[in-house]
mmCIF file of C-alpha atoms in Angstrom:
data_model
loop_
_atom_site.group_PDB
_atom_site.id
_atom_site.type_symbol
_atom_site.label_atom_id
_atom_site.label_comp_id
_atom_site.label_asym_id
_atom_site.label_seq_id
_atom_site.Cartn_x
_atom_site.Cartn_y
_atom_site.Cartn_z
ATOM 1 C CA UNK A 54 0.441 -12.508 1.831
ATOM 2 C CA UNK A 55 -1.858 -10.431 -0.168
ATOM 3 C CA UNK A 56 -3.114 -6.885 0.662
ATOM 4 C CA UNK A 57 -6.558 -8.405 1.579
ATOM 5 C CA UNK A 58 -4.908 -10.948 3.836
ATOM 6 C CA UNK A 59 -2.830 -8.348 5.464
ATOM 7 C CA UNK A 60 -5.643 -6.177 6.394
ATOM 8 C CA UNK A 61 -7.648 -9.204 7.626
ATOM 9 C CA UNK A 62 -5.145 -9.647 10.191
ATOM 10 C CA UNK A 63 -6.562 -6.623 11.859
ATOM 11 C CA UNK A 64 -9.900 -8.216 12.217
ATOM 12 C CA UNK A 65 -9.314 -9.371 15.799
ATOM 13 C CA UNK A 66 -7.192 -6.432 16.767
ATOM 14 C CA UNK A 67 -8.416 -4.149 19.614
ATOM 15 C CA UNK A 68 -8.337 -0.487 18.793
ATOM 16 C CA UNK A 69 -7.199 2.226 19.428
ATOM 17 C CA UNK A 70 -3.710 0.925 18.659
ATOM 18 C CA UNK A 71 -0.488 2.770 18.104
ATOM 19 C CA UNK A 72 1.723 2.039 15.095
ATOM 20 C CA UNK A 73 4.255 0.733 17.450
ATOM 21 C CA UNK A 74 1.805 -1.818 18.812
ATOM 22 C CA UNK A 75 0.763 -2.791 15.387
ATOM 23 C CA UNK A 76 4.325 -3.297 14.231
ATOM 24 C CA UNK A 77 5.082 -5.358 17.346
ATOM 25 C CA UNK A 78 2.242 -7.603 16.497
ATOM 26 C CA UNK A 79 2.191 -7.768 12.699
ATOM 27 C CA UNK A 80 5.335 -6.042 11.486
ATOM 28 C CA UNK A 81 7.093 -9.080 10.065
ATOM 29 C CA UNK A 82 4.133 -10.062 7.762
ATOM 30 C CA UNK A 83 5.241 -9.778 4.182
ATOM 31 C CA UNK A 84 3.056 -8.234 1.552
ATOM 32 C CA UNK A 85 3.384 -9.983 -1.752
ATOM 33 C CA UNK A 86 1.983 -7.068 -3.783
ATOM 34 C CA UNK A 87 5.056 -4.951 -3.019
ATOM 35 C CA UNK A 88 7.429 -7.454 -1.817
ATOM 36 C CA UNK A 89 7.966 -5.730 1.518
ATOM 37 C CA UNK A 90 7.031 -6.150 5.103
ATOM 38 C CA UNK A 91 4.210 -4.402 6.905
ATOM 39 C CA UNK A 92 7.083 -2.829 9.053
ATOM 40 C CA UNK A 93 8.519 -1.254 5.845
ATOM 41 C CA UNK A 94 5.183 0.065 4.741
ATOM 42 C CA UNK A 95 4.026 1.516 7.963
ATOM 43 C CA UNK A 96 7.433 3.237 8.714
ATOM 44 C CA UNK A 97 6.607 5.483 5.826
ATOM 45 C CA UNK A 98 3.433 6.760 7.555
ATOM 46 C CA UNK A 99 5.180 7.778 10.718
ATOM 47 C CA UNK A 100 3.908 7.327 14.291
ATOM 48 C CA UNK A 101 0.163 7.146 14.497
ATOM 49 C CA UNK A 102 -2.640 6.046 16.804
ATOM 50 C CA UNK A 103 -5.260 4.133 14.745
ATOM 51 C CA UNK A 104 -8.739 4.631 16.226
ATOM 52 C CA UNK A 105 -10.159 1.787 14.396
ATOM 53 C CA UNK A 106 -9.395 -0.896 11.762
ATOM 54 C CA UNK A 107 -10.346 1.451 8.837
ATOM 55 C CA UNK A 108 -7.668 3.839 9.923
ATOM 56 C CA UNK A 109 -4.950 1.157 10.062
ATOM 57 C CA UNK A 110 -5.961 -0.352 6.644
ATOM 58 C CA UNK A 111 -5.866 3.202 5.157
ATOM 59 C CA UNK A 112 -2.236 3.561 6.549
ATOM 60 C CA UNK A 113 -1.212 0.306 5.090
ATOM 61 C CA UNK A 114 -2.683 1.102 1.660
ATOM 62 C CA UNK A 115 -1.208 4.615 1.797
ATOM 63 C CA UNK A 116 2.324 3.344 2.678
ATOM 64 C CA UNK A 117 2.814 0.697 0.078
ATOM 65 C CA UNK A 118 5.610 1.608 -2.305
ATOM 66 C CA UNK A 119 5.256 2.195 -6.038
ATOM 67 C CA UNK A 120 6.440 -1.419 -6.538
ATOM 68 C CA UNK A 121 2.798 -2.340 -5.932
ATOM 69 C CA UNK A 122 1.504 -0.559 -9.003
ATOM 70 C CA UNK A 123 1.554 -1.823 -12.502
ATOM 71 C CA UNK A 124 3.193 0.257 -15.197
ATOM 72 C CA UNK A 125 4.083 3.715 -14.001
ATOM 73 C CA UNK A 126 2.182 6.427 -15.819
ATOM 74 C CA UNK A 127 -0.240 4.014 -17.478
ATOM 75 C CA UNK A 128 -3.998 4.800 -17.891
ATOM 76 C CA UNK A 129 -6.367 3.043 -20.107
ATOM 77 C CA UNK A 130 -8.904 5.822 -19.557
ATOM 78 C CA UNK A 131 -7.155 9.056 -20.305
ATOM 79 C CA UNK A 132 -4.952 10.188 -23.139
ATOM 80 C CA UNK A 133 -1.377 10.609 -22.420
ATOM 81 C CA UNK A 134 -0.552 14.206 -21.563
ATOM 82 C CA UNK A 135 1.673 16.065 -23.961
ATOM 83 C CA UNK A 136 5.259 15.899 -23.002
ATOM 84 C CA UNK A 137 4.875 12.865 -20.788
ATOM 85 C CA UNK A 138 7.796 10.497 -20.816
ATOM 86 C CA UNK A 139 5.336 7.670 -20.579
ATOM 87 C CA UNK A 140 3.508 8.403 -23.827
ATOM 88 C CA UNK A 141 3.834 6.311 -26.999
ATOM 89 C CA UNK A 142 6.488 6.993 -29.491
ATOM 90 C CA UNK A 143 5.148 9.349 -32.266
ATOM 91 C CA UNK A 144 5.640 8.140 -35.937
ATOM 92 C CA UNK A 145 5.217 10.186 -39.085
ATOM 93 C CA UNK A 146 4.198 8.439 -42.259
#
C-alpha cells in the first residue's frame, strides 16, 4: 500500500483516537514505500492521542524509516558539504 493509500484509510476514522486504537484497526497494513507495517511505523512515535486525521498522518510520515528515502545524503539542489562521506570522489588532472 502506498503512503497515500495508507493515509486515506483514516478518512472514515473517528477522532480523537489513541495510537493503540489506530494500531488495533490499521496496524497490519503494509506500507510499500518503506516495506514495513503501520504498526512498525507508529511504534517509533510512542503513545499518542490524535485529535484529527492530520495529526495521525503527520505521525505516520514522521515514523517512516530511512528505507523510505532515496539515496541517503543526496540533494540535487545543494552542493555537497566539505567532508561529507556522500560527496563525489575528487580527481586531480
